[in-house]
Coordinates of C-alpha atoms in Angstrom, one line a residue:
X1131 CA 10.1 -27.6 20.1
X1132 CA 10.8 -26.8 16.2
X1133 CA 6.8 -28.1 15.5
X1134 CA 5.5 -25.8 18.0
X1135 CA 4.0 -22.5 16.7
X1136 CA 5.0 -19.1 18.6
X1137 CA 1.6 -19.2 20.1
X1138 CA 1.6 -22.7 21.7
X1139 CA 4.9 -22.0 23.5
X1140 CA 3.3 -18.6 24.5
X1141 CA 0.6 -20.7 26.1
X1142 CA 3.1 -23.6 27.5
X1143 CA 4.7 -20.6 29.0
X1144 CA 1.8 -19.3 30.8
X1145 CA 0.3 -22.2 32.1
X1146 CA 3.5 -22.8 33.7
X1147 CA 3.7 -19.8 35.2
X1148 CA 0.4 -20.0 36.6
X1149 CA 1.4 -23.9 37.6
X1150 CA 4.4 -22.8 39.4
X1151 CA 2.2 -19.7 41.1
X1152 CA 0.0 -21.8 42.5
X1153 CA 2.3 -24.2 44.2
X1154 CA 4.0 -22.0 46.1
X1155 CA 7.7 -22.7 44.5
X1156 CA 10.5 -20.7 45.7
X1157 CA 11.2 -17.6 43.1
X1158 CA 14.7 -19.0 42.3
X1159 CA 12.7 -22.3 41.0
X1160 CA 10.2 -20.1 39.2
X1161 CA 12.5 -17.9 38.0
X1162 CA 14.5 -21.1 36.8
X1163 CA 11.8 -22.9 35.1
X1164 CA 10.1 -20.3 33.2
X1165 CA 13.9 -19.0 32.0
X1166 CA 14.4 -22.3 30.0
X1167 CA 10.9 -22.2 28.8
X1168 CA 11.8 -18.2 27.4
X1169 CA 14.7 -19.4 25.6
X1170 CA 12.5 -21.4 23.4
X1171 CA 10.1 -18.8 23.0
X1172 CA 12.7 -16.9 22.3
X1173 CA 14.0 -18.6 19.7
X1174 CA 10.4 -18.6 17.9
X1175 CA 9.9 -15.0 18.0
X1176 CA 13.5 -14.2 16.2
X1177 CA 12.2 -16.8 13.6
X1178 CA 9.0 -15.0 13.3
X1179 CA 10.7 -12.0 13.0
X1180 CA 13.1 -13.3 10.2
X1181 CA 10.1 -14.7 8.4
X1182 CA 8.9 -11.0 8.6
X1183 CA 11.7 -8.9 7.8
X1184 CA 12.0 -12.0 4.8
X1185 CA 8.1 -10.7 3.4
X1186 CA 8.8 -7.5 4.0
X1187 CA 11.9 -7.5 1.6
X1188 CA 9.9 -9.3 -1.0
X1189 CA 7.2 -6.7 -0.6
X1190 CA 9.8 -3.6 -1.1
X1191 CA 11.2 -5.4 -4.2
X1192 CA 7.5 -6.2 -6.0
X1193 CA 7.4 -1.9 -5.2
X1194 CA 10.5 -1.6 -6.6
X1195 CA 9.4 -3.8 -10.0
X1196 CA 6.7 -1.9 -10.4
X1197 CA 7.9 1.0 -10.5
X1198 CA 10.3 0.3 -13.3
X1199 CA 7.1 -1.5 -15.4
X1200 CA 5.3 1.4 -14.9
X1201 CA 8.8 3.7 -16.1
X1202 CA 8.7 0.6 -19.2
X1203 CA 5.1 0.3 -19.6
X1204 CA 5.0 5.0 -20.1
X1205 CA 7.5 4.1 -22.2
X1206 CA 5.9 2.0 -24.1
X1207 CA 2.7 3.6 -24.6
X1208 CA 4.9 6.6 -25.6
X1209 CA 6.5 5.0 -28.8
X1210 CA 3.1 3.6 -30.0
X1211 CA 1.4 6.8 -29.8
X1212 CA 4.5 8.3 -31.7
X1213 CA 4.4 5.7 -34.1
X1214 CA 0.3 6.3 -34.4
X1215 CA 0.7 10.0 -35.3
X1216 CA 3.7 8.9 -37.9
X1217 CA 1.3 6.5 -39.6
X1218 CA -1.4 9.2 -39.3
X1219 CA 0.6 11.9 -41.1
X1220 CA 2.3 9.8 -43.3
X1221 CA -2.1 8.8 -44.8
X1222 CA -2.9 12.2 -44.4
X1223 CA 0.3 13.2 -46.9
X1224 CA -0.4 10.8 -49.2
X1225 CA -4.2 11.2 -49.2
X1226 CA -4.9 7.6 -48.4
X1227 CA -7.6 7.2 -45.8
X1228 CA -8.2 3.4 -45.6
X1229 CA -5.9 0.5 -45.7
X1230 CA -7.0 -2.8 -45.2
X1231 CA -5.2 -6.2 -44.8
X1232 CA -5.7 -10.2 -43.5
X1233 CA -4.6 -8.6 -40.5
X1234 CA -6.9 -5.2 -39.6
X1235 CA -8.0 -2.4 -41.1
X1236 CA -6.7 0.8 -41.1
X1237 CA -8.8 4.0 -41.0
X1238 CA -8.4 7.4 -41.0
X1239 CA -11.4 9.1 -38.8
X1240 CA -12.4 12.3 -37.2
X1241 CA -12.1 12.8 -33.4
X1242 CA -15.0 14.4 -32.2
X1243 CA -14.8 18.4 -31.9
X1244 CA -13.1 19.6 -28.7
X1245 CA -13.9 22.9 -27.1
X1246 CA -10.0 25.1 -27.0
X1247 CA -10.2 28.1 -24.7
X1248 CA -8.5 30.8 -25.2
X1249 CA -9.1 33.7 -22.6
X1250 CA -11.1 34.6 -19.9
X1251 CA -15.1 32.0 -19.7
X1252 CA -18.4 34.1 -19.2
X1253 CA -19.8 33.0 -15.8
X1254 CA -22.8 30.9 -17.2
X1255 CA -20.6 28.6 -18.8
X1256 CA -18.4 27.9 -15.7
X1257 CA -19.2 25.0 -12.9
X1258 CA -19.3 25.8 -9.6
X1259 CA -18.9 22.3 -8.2
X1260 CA -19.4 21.5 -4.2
X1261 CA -17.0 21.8 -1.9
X1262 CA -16.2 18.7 -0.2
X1263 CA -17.8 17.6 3.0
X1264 CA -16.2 19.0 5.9
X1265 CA -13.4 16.5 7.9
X1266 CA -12.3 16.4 11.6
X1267 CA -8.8 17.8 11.9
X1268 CA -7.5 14.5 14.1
X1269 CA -3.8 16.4 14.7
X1270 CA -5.6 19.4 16.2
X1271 CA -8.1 16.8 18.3
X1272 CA -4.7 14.7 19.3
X1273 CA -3.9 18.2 20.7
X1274 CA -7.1 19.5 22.6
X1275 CA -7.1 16.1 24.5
X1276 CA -2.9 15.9 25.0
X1277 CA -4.1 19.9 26.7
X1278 CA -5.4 17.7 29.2
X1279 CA -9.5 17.8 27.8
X1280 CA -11.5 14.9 27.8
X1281 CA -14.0 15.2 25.2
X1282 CA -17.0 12.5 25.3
X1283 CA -16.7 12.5 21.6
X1284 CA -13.2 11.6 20.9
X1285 CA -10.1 9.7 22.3
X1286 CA -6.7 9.7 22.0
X1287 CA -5.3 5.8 21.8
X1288 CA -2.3 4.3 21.4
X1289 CA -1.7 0.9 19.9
X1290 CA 1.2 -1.4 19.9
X1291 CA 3.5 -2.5 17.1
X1292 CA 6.5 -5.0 16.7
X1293 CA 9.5 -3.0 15.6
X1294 CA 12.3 -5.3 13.6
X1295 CA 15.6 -3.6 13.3

């Protein structure tokens, strides 16, 4: 049984049942039969499911990592720009624009200019982008159909899911 996938039990099941169906077997035989076969496929499943509450742990701790190397990785990026505009002010004190070494070279260099408001923009000088495309409000279509309409453009389904607790 333990080199059996979920699926091939799941078939093993229902080829019995459809066997024991079509011989005309009393329902306490049936009932018997296909009981041992459930137990095994029974068995699969909660391993299944442990392998999935197992990946979904290791998926919530990768989230969790992340999160902290992104916390680090600000961090990080923090300090070096800090440590940039140190070396920066410390050239433009002494009046040194250009260092260089085996390593790299060291330049002092203009950004380009950058426009700073500082009140109110005329109207020429202001965008006046798109808006964005109009989209179909699905909780106010879930709604209009759950009202008991049945639109020829729209459904309301309703899928399964495994829950794991």
């Amino acid at each position: 049984m333990s080199d059996m996938t979920l699926y091939q039990l799941s078939d093993d099941y229902l080829a019995a049942f459809d066997q024991l169906k079509q011989l005309d077997m009393p329902p306490e035989v049936v009932n018997d039969t296909l009981e041992s076969m459930r137990g095994d496929v029974q068995v699969k499943a909660t391993n299944v499911a442990m392998f999935v509450r197992n990946l979904e742990s290791m998926a919530d701790a990768i989230e969790d990592a992340e999160k902290q190397m992104s916390i680090r990785r600000r961090a990080i990026e923090h300090r070096a720009k800090a440590i940039r505009d140190y070396l920066l002010y410390n050239m433009q004190r002494t009046g040194i624009n250009e260092i260089n070494c085996p390593y790299f070279a060291i330049k002092r260099k203009l950004n380009p200019p950058k426009v700073v408001l500082h009140g109110a923009v005329p109207d020429e000088f202001l965008r006046h982008p798109e808006p964005p495309p109009p989209e179909a409000d699905k909780k106010a279509i879930a709604e209009y159909i759950k009202a008991g309409n049945a639109p020829d453009w729209a459904e309301l389904i309703q899928s399964e899911r495994v829950e794991i607790k």
